[in-house]
Amino acid sequence: MTITESVTLMLALLYGASQLWWAGKRYGAVVAAASLLIALVISASPVLLGGTLLAIAVLALLQWRKPAFAKGEMRINELRSACQHLIALALLIVAVQYTINSLMLKAGMTPVVGRPNVVDAFLPIAGAIEVKGIVSLGLWDQTHPAAAVMLAIVLLTGILCKRAFCGWACPIGLAGEHLYLLRKRFIKEELMPPRWLDWPLRMLKYVLLAAFVSLVAGMPAMGIPSYLQSNYHKVADLKMALFFVTPGLVTLCGFALILMLASWRRQGFCRYLCPYGAVLGLLSFLSPFKIRRNDNACLLSKGMKCDKCTRACPANIIVHTKTTVRSDECQACMRCVAACPKKEALGLALPGNHAISARSLMLGMLTIMFFLPLIAWLFGYWDSQTPDAVRMQLLQMIDHVSH
C-alpha cells in the first residue's frame, strides 16, 4: 500500500469515527478508533503509520478551517457534494502518482513512487474473472488482487446502500454533473428525449452489462489460471491507461458520445451507457433502504399541491405520488429529501419509515469503501506481487502483448 492510499484510507475511516463522536454515538466512535489502532499495530507498517499521522493532521486542519464539514453539520446537498469532490480529488492524486510510476517504468528507471493498487478498480472485467476464479477454484490472483476487492466493494454498496456509490462517490458521475451545468449556462433548454425513446436508451447499459457478463461467464474455469498468469493480465492496467492516453478514432468517437450524453441530459451517461450503473440499479432492488414518503406528514395529504421532490430528482423519477420509490435509476442522492418542505414527510428509510440521515448514509459508504480494502491489505489481498522489473520489461513491448 502506497502512502497516498494509506492517507486516503485512514483519513476516510478516521473521519467516519469522528462523525460517530459528533453525532453523540461515543461508544461507536471509540470502537471504530480502537479497530483502526489494532489494524495499525497488527500491520506494523511505517507507511500506514505515516498515513495515519498525516490523516490526523488533515482532520485537525479541517476542524479548524471547515468545522461544519468536520462535524458533518451540513445540508444534504452540500455534504454529498463535499464527499464527491474529496473522493474525486483523492483519485486525481492517485492518477498523478500512477502516471509518474508508469512513465518512469517506460523510461527504464526505478520508480520513485509506488504503483497505487487502487487503480485496479478500473479493471472490472479482470476483477470479475478473478472473482470467478476465487469462487470456482479457490484461486486468488496475485497480479491485480485489488480488482476483485474493489469490484466486490462496489457491488456490496449496491446491496446495502442502494445506488449511493453513483450518487455519492463516482467521479465520472460528478464530471458529468459539471458538464451538464456548463452546457446549461449556454443552452438552458433541458433537451429531454421523448418518453418513447428514453426507455430503449436506458436499456443500452443493460445490453453492455449482458455483454460483459457473457464474456466472463463464457470463460472456462480451467482457463482462468493461465489467463491470470499471462503477460496480458500483468499489464492490463497499462493497456487500459494507453487506451485513454493514446485513443484511436473509434475511441475518440466513443469519448465524444459520452461527453455529448453527459452534457445533453443530466446523468446522461449514468442513465444510458454505464454498465456499473446497470448492475447497481439491479442490486438496489435488494437494498432495504428506499426513498419512502410518510403520508401523514406530506402536504399532499393535507390537500395542498407540492411536487418539489419530483422536480429536484435528477433522474426524473415521479417521487411525490409514490409511497416508496422503487426505481433502478434512484441513486440515493437524497436531493428529493433536501427539497421536501416537511422534514418528516420524505426520507431514505427502512421498511416502517425508520429513516437514516445523509450523514449516516455517507458513513456507511465510507466504511464499505475504505474499511474493506484495509482488511484485504492486512490479509495480503491488495498489493500486486508483479515486480517492477517485469512490468518495465513488458511495458517496452506492450504493443505486442495480447490475450
mmCIF file with all atom_site columns, N, CA and C in Angstrom, residues 122-185:
data_model
loop_
_atom_site.group_PDB
_atom_site.id
_atom_site.type_symbol
_atom_site.label_atom_id
_atom_site.label_alt_id
_atom_site.label_comp_id
_atom_site.label_asym_id
_atom_site.label_entity_id
_atom_site.label_seq_id
_atom_site.pdbx_PDB_ins_code
_atom_site.Cartn_x
_atom_site.Cartn_y
_atom_site.Cartn_z
_atom_site.occupancy
_atom_site.B_iso_or_equiv
_atom_site.pdbx_formal_charge
_atom_site.auth_seq_id
_atom_site.auth_comp_id
_atom_site.auth_asym_id
_atom_site.auth_atom_id
_atom_site.pdbx_PDB_model_num
ATOM 1   N N  . PHE A 1 122 ? -10.359 0.087   -11.933 1.00 0.00 ? 122 PHE A N  1
ATOM 2   C CA . PHE A 1 122 ? -10.760 0.382   -13.306 1.00 0.00 ? 122 PHE A CA 1
ATOM 3   C C  . PHE A 1 122 ? -10.581 -0.829  -14.225 1.00 0.00 ? 122 PHE A C  1
ATOM 4   N N  . LEU A 1 123 ? -10.431 -2.015  -13.615 1.00 0.00 ? 123 LEU A N  1
ATOM 5   C CA . LEU A 1 123 ? -10.356 -3.265  -14.375 1.00 0.00 ? 123 LEU A CA 1
ATOM 6   C C  . LEU A 1 123 ? -11.503 -4.183  -13.942 1.00 0.00 ? 123 LEU A C  1
ATOM 7   N N  . PRO A 1 124 ? -12.749 -3.778  -14.186 1.00 0.00 ? 124 PRO A N  1
ATOM 8   C CA . PRO A 1 124 ? -13.881 -4.570  -13.687 1.00 0.00 ? 124 PRO A CA 1
ATOM 9   C C  . PRO A 1 124 ? -13.974 -5.958  -14.302 1.00 0.00 ? 124 PRO A C  1
ATOM 10  N N  . ILE A 1 125 ? -13.600 -6.106  -15.596 1.00 0.00 ? 125 ILE A N  1
ATOM 11  C CA . ILE A 1 125 ? -13.685 -7.431  -16.220 1.00 0.00 ? 125 ILE A CA 1
ATOM 12  C C  . ILE A 1 125 ? -12.641 -8.354  -15.604 1.00 0.00 ? 125 ILE A C  1
ATOM 13  N N  . ALA A 1 126 ? -11.414 -7.849  -15.425 1.00 0.00 ? 126 ALA A N  1
ATOM 14  C CA . ALA A 1 126 ? -10.383 -8.649  -14.763 1.00 0.00 ? 126 ALA A CA 1
ATOM 15  C C  . ALA A 1 126 ? -10.822 -9.004  -13.347 1.00 0.00 ? 126 ALA A C  1
ATOM 16  N N  . GLY A 1 127 ? -11.445 -8.035  -12.660 1.00 0.00 ? 127 GLY A N  1
ATOM 17  C CA . GLY A 1 127 ? -11.934 -8.293  -11.309 1.00 0.00 ? 127 GLY A CA 1
ATOM 18  C C  . GLY A 1 127 ? -12.998 -9.381  -11.298 1.00 0.00 ? 127 GLY A C  1
ATOM 19  N N  . ALA A 1 128 ? -13.894 -9.361  -12.296 1.00 0.00 ? 128 ALA A N  1
ATOM 20  C CA . ALA A 1 128 ? -14.949 -10.378 -12.368 1.00 0.00 ? 128 ALA A CA 1
ATOM 21  C C  . ALA A 1 128 ? -14.355 -11.760 -12.644 1.00 0.00 ? 128 ALA A C  1
ATOM 22  N N  . ILE A 1 129 ? -13.329 -11.817 -13.510 1.00 0.00 ? 129 ILE A N  1
ATOM 23  C CA . ILE A 1 129 ? -12.667 -13.099 -13.779 1.00 0.00 ? 129 ILE A CA 1
ATOM 24  C C  . ILE A 1 129 ? -11.988 -13.609 -12.516 1.00 0.00 ? 129 ILE A C  1
ATOM 25  N N  . GLU A 1 130 ? -11.376 -12.701 -11.762 1.00 0.00 ? 130 GLU A N  1
ATOM 26  C CA . GLU A 1 130 ? -10.730 -13.092 -10.506 1.00 0.00 ? 130 GLU A CA 1
ATOM 27  C C  . GLU A 1 130 ? -11.755 -13.623 -9.506  1.00 0.00 ? 130 GLU A C  1
ATOM 28  N N  . VAL A 1 131 ? -12.905 -12.967 -9.418  1.00 0.00 ? 131 VAL A N  1
ATOM 29  C CA . VAL A 1 131 ? -13.957 -13.433 -8.510  1.00 0.00 ? 131 VAL A CA 1
ATOM 30  C C  . VAL A 1 131 ? -14.419 -14.824 -8.921  1.00 0.00 ? 131 VAL A C  1
ATOM 31  N N  . LYS A 1 132 ? -14.550 -15.043 -10.229 1.00 0.00 ? 132 LYS A N  1
ATOM 32  C CA . LYS A 1 132 ? -14.931 -16.373 -10.717 1.00 0.00 ? 132 LYS A CA 1
ATOM 33  C C  . LYS A 1 132 ? -13.877 -17.398 -10.338 1.00 0.00 ? 132 LYS A C  1
ATOM 34  N N  . GLY A 1 133 ? -12.596 -17.011 -10.426 1.00 0.00 ? 133 GLY A N  1
ATOM 35  C CA . GLY A 1 133 ? -11.519 -17.911 -10.036 1.00 0.00 ? 133 GLY A CA 1
ATOM 36  C C  . GLY A 1 133 ? -11.549 -18.233 -8.553  1.00 0.00 ? 133 GLY A C  1
ATOM 37  N N  . ILE A 1 134 ? -11.895 -17.233 -7.733  1.00 0.00 ? 134 ILE A N  1
ATOM 38  C CA . ILE A 1 134 ? -11.977 -17.450 -6.290  1.00 0.00 ? 134 ILE A CA 1
ATOM 39  C C  . ILE A 1 134 ? -13.118 -18.407 -5.959  1.00 0.00 ? 134 ILE A C  1
ATOM 40  N N  . VAL A 1 135 ? -14.277 -18.188 -6.587  1.00 0.00 ? 135 VAL A N  1
ATOM 41  C CA . VAL A 1 135 ? -15.466 -18.988 -6.287  1.00 0.00 ? 135 VAL A CA 1
ATOM 42  C C  . VAL A 1 135 ? -15.342 -20.406 -6.826  1.00 0.00 ? 135 VAL A C  1
ATOM 43  N N  . SER A 1 136 ? -14.862 -20.550 -8.058  1.00 0.00 ? 136 SER A N  1
ATOM 44  C CA . SER A 1 136 ? -14.854 -21.868 -8.706  1.00 0.00 ? 136 SER A CA 1
ATOM 45  C C  . SER A 1 136 ? -13.614 -22.692 -8.396  1.00 0.00 ? 136 SER A C  1
ATOM 46  N N  . LEU A 1 137 ? -12.472 -22.017 -8.181  1.00 0.00 ? 137 LEU A N  1
ATOM 47  C CA . LEU A 1 137 ? -11.216 -22.744 -7.991  1.00 0.00 ? 137 LEU A CA 1
ATOM 48  C C  . LEU A 1 137 ? -10.526 -22.437 -6.668  1.00 0.00 ? 137 LEU A C  1
ATOM 49  N N  . GLY A 1 138 ? -11.044 -21.458 -5.921  1.00 0.00 ? 138 GLY A N  1
ATOM 50  C CA . GLY A 1 138 ? -10.357 -21.046 -4.697  1.00 0.00 ? 138 GLY A CA 1
ATOM 51  C C  . GLY A 1 138 ? -9.019  -20.396 -5.005  1.00 0.00 ? 138 GLY A C  1
ATOM 52  N N  . LEU A 1 139 ? -8.912  -19.778 -6.188  1.00 0.00 ? 139 LEU A N  1
ATOM 53  C CA . LEU A 1 139 ? -7.655  -19.218 -6.669  1.00 0.00 ? 139 LEU A CA 1
ATOM 54  C C  . LEU A 1 139 ? -7.669  -17.701 -6.541  1.00 0.00 ? 139 LEU A C  1
ATOM 55  N N  . TRP A 1 140 ? -6.742  -17.156 -5.754  1.00 0.00 ? 140 TRP A N  1
ATOM 56  C CA . TRP A 1 140 ? -6.620  -15.710 -5.590  1.00 0.00 ? 140 TRP A CA 1
ATOM 57  C C  . TRP A 1 140 ? -5.536  -15.186 -6.525  1.00 0.00 ? 140 TRP A C  1
ATOM 58  N N  . ASP A 1 141 ? -5.877  -14.174 -7.277  1.00 0.00 ? 141 ASP A N  1
ATOM 59  C CA . ASP A 1 141 ? -4.918  -13.563 -8.198  1.00 0.00 ? 141 ASP A CA 1
ATOM 60  C C  . ASP A 1 141 ? -3.879  -12.763 -7.422  1.00 0.00 ? 141 ASP A C  1
ATOM 61  N N  . GLN A 1 142 ? -2.633  -12.873 -7.828  1.00 0.00 ? 142 GLN A N  1
ATOM 62  C CA . GLN A 1 142 ? -1.547  -12.134 -7.180  1.00 0.00 ? 142 GLN A CA 1
ATOM 63  C C  . GLN A 1 142 ? -1.081  -10.940 -7.997  1.00 0.00 ? 142 GLN A C  1
ATOM 64  N N  . THR A 1 143 ? -1.632  -10.773 -9.196  1.00 0.00 ? 143 THR A N  1
ATOM 65  C CA . THR A 1 143 ? -1.211  -9.668  -10.058 1.00 0.00 ? 143 THR A CA 1
ATOM 66  C C  . THR A 1 143 ? -2.035  -8.413  -9.815  1.00 0.00 ? 143 THR A C  1
ATOM 67  N N  . HIS A 1 144 ? -3.347  -8.558  -9.834  1.00 0.00 ? 144 HIS A N  1
ATOM 68  C CA . HIS A 1 144 ? -4.242  -7.418  -9.574  1.00 0.00 ? 144 HIS A CA 1
ATOM 69  C C  . HIS A 1 144 ? -5.296  -7.815  -8.537  1.00 0.00 ? 144 HIS A C  1
ATOM 70  N N  . PRO A 1 145 ? -4.898  -8.188  -7.336  1.00 0.00 ? 145 PRO A N  1
ATOM 71  C CA . PRO A 1 145 ? -5.893  -8.624  -6.344  1.00 0.00 ? 145 PRO A CA 1
ATOM 72  C C  . PRO A 1 145 ? -6.888  -7.535  -5.966  1.00 0.00 ? 145 PRO A C  1
ATOM 73  N N  . ALA A 1 146 ? -6.467  -6.271  -6.052  1.00 0.00 ? 146 ALA A N  1
ATOM 74  C CA . ALA A 1 146 ? -7.358  -5.168  -5.685  1.00 0.00 ? 146 ALA A CA 1
ATOM 75  C C  . ALA A 1 146 ? -8.531  -5.043  -6.642  1.00 0.00 ? 146 ALA A C  1
ATOM 76  N N  . ALA A 1 147 ? -8.405  -5.584  -7.863  1.00 0.00 ? 147 ALA A N  1
ATOM 77  C CA . ALA A 1 147 ? -9.514  -5.509  -8.826  1.00 0.00 ? 147 ALA A CA 1
ATOM 78  C C  . ALA A 1 147 ? -10.715 -6.273  -8.304  1.00 0.00 ? 147 ALA A C  1
ATOM 79  N N  . ALA A 1 148 ? -10.486 -7.485  -7.784  1.00 0.00 ? 148 ALA A N  1
ATOM 80  C CA . ALA A 1 148 ? -11.591 -8.284  -7.236  1.00 0.00 ? 148 ALA A CA 1
ATOM 81  C C  . ALA A 1 148 ? -12.145 -7.642  -5.977  1.00 0.00 ? 148 ALA A C  1
ATOM 82  N N  . VAL A 1 149 ? -11.253 -7.097  -5.148  1.00 0.00 ? 149 VAL A N  1
ATOM 83  C CA . VAL A 1 149 ? -11.686 -6.452  -3.897  1.00 0.00 ? 149 VAL A CA 1
ATOM 84  C C  . VAL A 1 149 ? -12.581 -5.253  -4.198  1.00 0.00 ? 149 VAL A C  1
ATOM 85  N N  . MET A 1 150 ? -12.150 -4.399  -5.117  1.00 0.00 ? 150 MET A N  1
ATOM 86  C CA . MET A 1 150 ? -12.911 -3.186  -5.415  1.00 0.00 ? 150 MET A CA 1
ATOM 87  C C  . MET A 1 150 ? -14.227 -3.511  -6.109  1.00 0.00 ? 150 MET A C  1
ATOM 88  N N  . LEU A 1 151 ? -14.224 -4.531  -6.980  1.00 0.00 ? 151 LEU A N  1
ATOM 89  C CA . LEU A 1 151 ? -15.479 -4.927  -7.618  1.00 0.00 ? 151 LEU A CA 1
ATOM 90  C C  . LEU A 1 151 ? -16.467 -5.406  -6.566  1.00 0.00 ? 151 LEU A C  1
ATOM 91  N N  . ALA A 1 152 ? -16.001 -6.237  -5.632  1.00 0.00 ? 152 ALA A N  1
ATOM 92  C CA . ALA A 1 152 ? -16.876 -6.735  -4.568  1.00 0.00 ? 152 ALA A CA 1
ATOM 93  C C  . ALA A 1 152 ? -17.395 -5.591  -3.710  1.00 0.00 ? 152 ALA A C  1
ATOM 94  N N  . ILE A 1 153 ? -16.554 -4.591  -3.448  1.00 0.00 ? 153 ILE A N  1
ATOM 95  C CA . ILE A 1 153 ? -16.959 -3.458  -2.626  1.00 0.00 ? 153 ILE A CA 1
ATOM 96  C C  . ILE A 1 153 ? -18.068 -2.661  -3.304  1.00 0.00 ? 153 ILE A C  1
ATOM 97  N N  . VAL A 1 154 ? -17.897 -2.374  -4.592  1.00 0.00 ? 154 VAL A N  1
ATOM 98  C CA . VAL A 1 154 ? -18.911 -1.605  -5.310  1.00 0.00 ? 154 VAL A CA 1
ATOM 99  C C  . VAL A 1 154 ? -20.238 -2.353  -5.335  1.00 0.00 ? 154 VAL A C  1
ATOM 100 N N  . LEU A 1 155 ? -20.177 -3.669  -5.580  1.00 0.00 ? 155 LEU A N  1
ATOM 101 C CA . LEU A 1 155 ? -21.410 -4.459  -5.608  1.00 0.00 ? 155 LEU A CA 1
ATOM 102 C C  . LEU A 1 155 ? -22.059 -4.494  -4.224  1.00 0.00 ? 155 LEU A C  1
ATOM 103 N N  . LEU A 1 156 ? -21.241 -4.555  -3.186  1.00 0.00 ? 156 LEU A N  1
ATOM 104 C CA . LEU A 1 156 ? -21.786 -4.578  -1.826  1.00 0.00 ? 156 LEU A CA 1
ATOM 105 C C  . LEU A 1 156 ? -22.485 -3.266  -1.492  1.00 0.00 ? 156 LEU A C  1
ATOM 106 N N  . THR A 1 157 ? -21.960 -2.158  -1.981  1.00 0.00 ? 157 THR A N  1
ATOM 107 C CA . THR A 1 157 ? -22.637 -0.876  -1.735  1.00 0.00 ? 157 THR A CA 1
ATOM 108 C C  . THR A 1 157 ? -24.023 -0.872  -2.374  1.00 0.00 ? 157 THR A C  1
ATOM 109 N N  . GLY A 1 158 ? -24.168 -1.528  -3.522  1.00 0.00 ? 158 GLY A N  1
ATOM 110 C CA . GLY A 1 158 ? -25.481 -1.582  -4.174  1.00 0.00 ? 158 GLY A CA 1
ATOM 111 C C  . GLY A 1 158 ? -26.500 -2.320  -3.345  1.00 0.00 ? 158 GLY A C  1
ATOM 112 N N  . ILE A 1 159 ? -26.057 -3.407  -2.683  1.00 0.00 ? 159 ILE A N  1
ATOM 113 C CA . ILE A 1 159 ? -26.975 -4.197  -1.871  1.00 0.00 ? 159 ILE A CA 1
ATOM 114 C C  . ILE A 1 159 ? -27.325 -3.483  -0.565  1.00 0.00 ? 159 ILE A C  1
ATOM 115 N N  . LEU A 1 160 ? -26.338 -2.855  0.057   1.00 0.00 ? 160 LEU A N  1
ATOM 116 C CA . LEU A 1 160 ? -26.550 -2.253  1.370   1.00 0.00 ? 160 LEU A CA 1
ATOM 117 C C  . LEU A 1 160 ? -26.973 -0.781  1.311   1.00 0.00 ? 160 LEU A C  1
ATOM 118 N N  . CYS A 1 161 ? -26.496 -0.061  0.323   1.00 0.00 ? 161 CYS A N  1
ATOM 119 C CA . CYS A 1 161 ? -26.723 1.401   0.287   1.00 0.00 ? 161 CYS A CA 1
ATOM 120 C C  . CYS A 1 161 ? -27.416 1.866   -0.978  1.00 0.00 ? 161 CYS A C  1
ATOM 121 N N  . LYS A 1 162 ? -28.111 0.968   -1.639  1.00 0.00 ? 162 LYS A N  1
ATOM 122 C CA . LYS A 1 162 ? -28.781 1.297   -2.894  1.00 0.00 ? 162 LYS A CA 1
ATOM 123 C C  . LYS A 1 162 ? -27.734 1.752   -3.913  1.00 0.00 ? 162 LYS A C  1
ATOM 124 N N  . ARG A 1 163 ? -28.040 2.729   -4.744  1.00 0.00 ? 163 ARG A N  1
ATOM 125 C CA . ARG A 1 163 ? -27.047 3.214   -5.719  1.00 0.00 ? 163 ARG A CA 1
ATOM 126 C C  . ARG A 1 163 ? -26.309 4.432   -5.175  1.00 0.00 ? 163 ARG A C  1
ATOM 127 N N  . ALA A 1 164 ? -26.017 4.420   -3.883  1.00 0.00 ? 164 ALA A N  1
ATOM 128 C CA . ALA A 1 164 ? -25.350 5.561   -3.271  1.00 0.00 ? 164 ALA A CA 1
ATOM 129 C C  . ALA A 1 164 ? -23.939 5.750   -3.825  1.00 0.00 ? 164 ALA A C  1
ATOM 130 N N  . PHE A 1 165 ? -23.308 4.671   -4.303  1.00 0.00 ? 165 PHE A N  1
ATOM 131 C CA . PHE A 1 165 ? -21.982 4.830   -4.906  1.00 0.00 ? 165 PHE A CA 1
ATOM 132 C C  . PHE A 1 165 ? -22.059 5.790   -6.084  1.00 0.00 ? 165 PHE A C  1
ATOM 133 N N  . CYS A 1 166 ? -23.114 5.668   -6.900  1.00 0.00 ? 166 CYS A N  1
ATOM 134 C CA . CYS A 1 166 ? -23.284 6.562   -8.053  1.00 0.00 ? 166 CYS A CA 1
ATOM 135 C C  . CYS A 1 166 ? -23.536 7.994   -7.598  1.00 0.00 ? 166 CYS A C  1
ATOM 136 N N  . GLY A 1 167 ? -24.370 8.152   -6.588  1.00 0.00 ? 167 GLY A N  1
ATOM 137 C CA . GLY A 1 167 ? -24.774 9.491   -6.163  1.00 0.00 ? 167 GLY A CA 1
ATOM 138 C C  . GLY A 1 167 ? -23.796 10.188  -5.235  1.00 0.00 ? 167 GLY A C  1
ATOM 139 N N  . TRP A 1 168 ? -22.933 9.408   -4.551  1.00 0.00 ? 168 TRP A N  1
ATOM 140 C CA . TRP A 1 168 ? -22.076 10.000  -3.525  1.00 0.00 ? 168 TRP A CA 1
ATOM 141 C C  . TRP A 1 168 ? -20.587 9.840   -3.792  1.00 0.00 ? 168 TRP A C  1
ATOM 142 N N  . ALA A 1 169 ? -20.184 8.957   -4.691  1.00 0.00 ? 169 ALA A N  1
ATOM 143 C CA . ALA A 1 169 ? -18.756 8.661   -4.812  1.00 0.00 ? 169 ALA A CA 1
ATOM 144 C C  . ALA A 1 169 ? -18.220 8.669   -6.237  1.00 0.00 ? 169 ALA A C  1
ATOM 145 N N  . CYS A 1 170 ? -19.009 8.295   -7.209  1.00 0.00 ? 170 CYS A N  1
ATOM 146 C CA . CYS A 1 170 ? -18.488 8.082   -8.562  1.00 0.00 ? 170 CYS A CA 1
ATOM 147 C C  . CYS A 1 170 ? -17.939 9.377   -9.179  1.00 0.00 ? 170 CYS A C  1
ATOM 148 N N  . PRO A 1 171 ? -16.648 9.426   -9.535  1.00 0.00 ? 171 PRO A N  1
ATOM 149 C CA . PRO A 1 171 ? -16.082 10.643  -10.125 1.00 0.00 ? 171 PRO A CA 1
ATOM 150 C C  . PRO A 1 171 ? -16.588 10.910  -11.530 1.00 0.00 ? 171 PRO A C  1
ATOM 151 N N  . ILE A 1 172 ? -16.967 9.853   -12.255 1.00 0.00 ? 172 ILE A N  1
ATOM 152 C CA . ILE A 1 172 ? -17.493 10.048  -13.604 1.00 0.00 ? 172 ILE A CA 1
ATOM 153 C C  . ILE A 1 172 ? -18.853 10.734  -13.544 1.00 0.00 ? 172 ILE A C  1
ATOM 154 N N  . GLY A 1 173 ? -19.678 10.323  -12.574 1.00 0.00 ? 173 GLY A N  1
ATOM 155 C CA . GLY A 1 173 ? -20.961 10.987  -12.391 1.00 0.00 ? 173 GLY A CA 1
ATOM 156 C C  . GLY A 1 173 ? -20.791 12.444  -12.017 1.00 0.00 ? 173 GLY A C  1
ATOM 157 N N  . LEU A 1 174 ? -19.790 12.735  -11.190 1.00 0.00 ? 174 LEU A N  1
ATOM 158 C CA . LEU A 1 174 ? -19.516 14.126  -10.795 1.00 0.00 ? 174 LEU A CA 1
ATOM 159 C C  . LEU A 1 174 ? -19.071 14.942  -12.002 1.00 0.00 ? 174 LEU A C  1
ATOM 160 N N  . ALA A 1 175 ? -18.187 14.374  -12.820 1.00 0.00 ? 175 ALA A N  1
ATOM 161 C CA . ALA A 1 175 ? -17.742 15.078  -14.026 1.00 0.00 ? 175 ALA A CA 1
ATOM 162 C C  . ALA A 1 175 ? -18.919 15.347  -14.958 1.00 0.00 ? 175 ALA A C  1
ATOM 163 N N  . GLY A 1 176 ? -19.813 14.358  -15.086 1.00 0.00 ? 176 GLY A N  1
ATOM 164 C CA . GLY A 1 176 ? -20.995 14.543  -15.920 1.00 0.00 ? 176 GLY A CA 1
ATOM 165 C C  . GLY A 1 176 ? -21.900 15.645  -15.409 1.00 0.00 ? 176 GLY A C  1
ATOM 166 N N  . GLU A 1 177 ? -22.017 15.747  -14.089 1.00 0.00 ? 177 GLU A N  1
ATOM 167 C CA . GLU A 1 177 ? -22.832 16.814  -13.493 1.00 0.00 ? 177 GLU A CA 1
ATOM 168 C C  . GLU A 1 177 ? -22.269 18.192  -13.847 1.00 0.00 ? 177 GLU A C  1
ATOM 169 N N  . HIS A 1 178 ? -20.948 18.319  -13.776 1.00 0.00 ? 178 HIS A N  1
ATOM 170 C CA . HIS A 1 178 ? -20.328 19.608  -14.119 1.00 0.00 ? 178 HIS A CA 1
ATOM 171 C C  . HIS A 1 178 ? -20.468 19.917  -15.607 1.00 0.00 ? 178 HIS A C  1
ATOM 172 N N  . LEU A 1 179 ? -20.363 18.902  -16.448 1.00 0.00 ? 179 LEU A N  1
ATOM 173 C CA . LEU A 1 179 ? -20.558 19.120  -17.882 1.00 0.00 ? 179 LEU A CA 1
ATOM 174 C C  . LEU A 1 179 ? -21.984 19.578  -18.179 1.00 0.00 ? 179 LEU A C  1
ATOM 175 N N  . TYR A 1 180 ? -22.940 18.961  -17.510 1.00 0.00 ? 180 TYR A N  1
ATOM 176 C CA . TYR A 1 180 ? -24.342 19.331  -17.693 1.00 0.00 ? 180 TYR A CA 1
ATOM 177 C C  . TYR A 1 180 ? -24.578 20.790  -17.269 1.00 0.00 ? 180 TYR A C  1
ATOM 178 N N  . LEU A 1 181 ? -24.027 21.167  -16.118 1.00 0.00 ? 181 LEU A N  1
ATOM 179 C CA . LEU A 1 181 ? -24.194 22.543  -15.632 1.00 0.00 ? 181 LEU A CA 1
ATOM 180 C C  . LEU A 1 181 ? -23.502 23.542  -16.554 1.00 0.00 ? 181 LEU A C  1
ATOM 181 N N  . LEU A 1 182 ? -22.367 23.129  -17.131 1.00 0.00 ? 182 LEU A N  1
ATOM 182 C CA . LEU A 1 182 ? -21.675 24.007  -18.077 1.00 0.00 ? 182 LEU A CA 1
ATOM 183 C C  . LEU A 1 182 ? -22.513 24.206  -19.326 1.00 0.00 ? 182 LEU A C  1
ATOM 184 N N  . ARG A 1 183 ? -23.107 23.137  -19.833 1.00 0.00 ? 183 ARG A N  1
ATOM 185 C CA . ARG A 1 183 ? -23.958 23.255  -21.008 1.00 0.00 ? 183 ARG A CA 1
ATOM 186 C C  . ARG A 1 183 ? -25.172 24.144  -20.730 1.00 0.00 ? 183 ARG A C  1
ATOM 187 N N  . LYS A 1 184 ? -25.733 24.032  -19.517 1.00 0.00 ? 184 LYS A N  1
ATOM 188 C CA . LYS A 1 184 ? -26.915 24.826  -19.151 1.00 0.00 ? 184 LYS A CA 1
ATOM 189 C C  . LYS A 1 184 ? -26.619 26.320  -19.117 1.00 0.00 ? 184 LYS A C  1
ATOM 190 N N  . ARG A 1 185 ? -25.364 26.689  -18.944 1.00 0.00 ? 185 ARG A N  1
ATOM 191 C CA . ARG A 1 185 ? -25.016 28.118  -18.955 1.00 0.00 ? 185 ARG A CA 1
ATOM 192 C C  . ARG A 1 185 ? -25.189 28.728  -20.337 1.00 0.00 ? 185 ARG A C  1
#
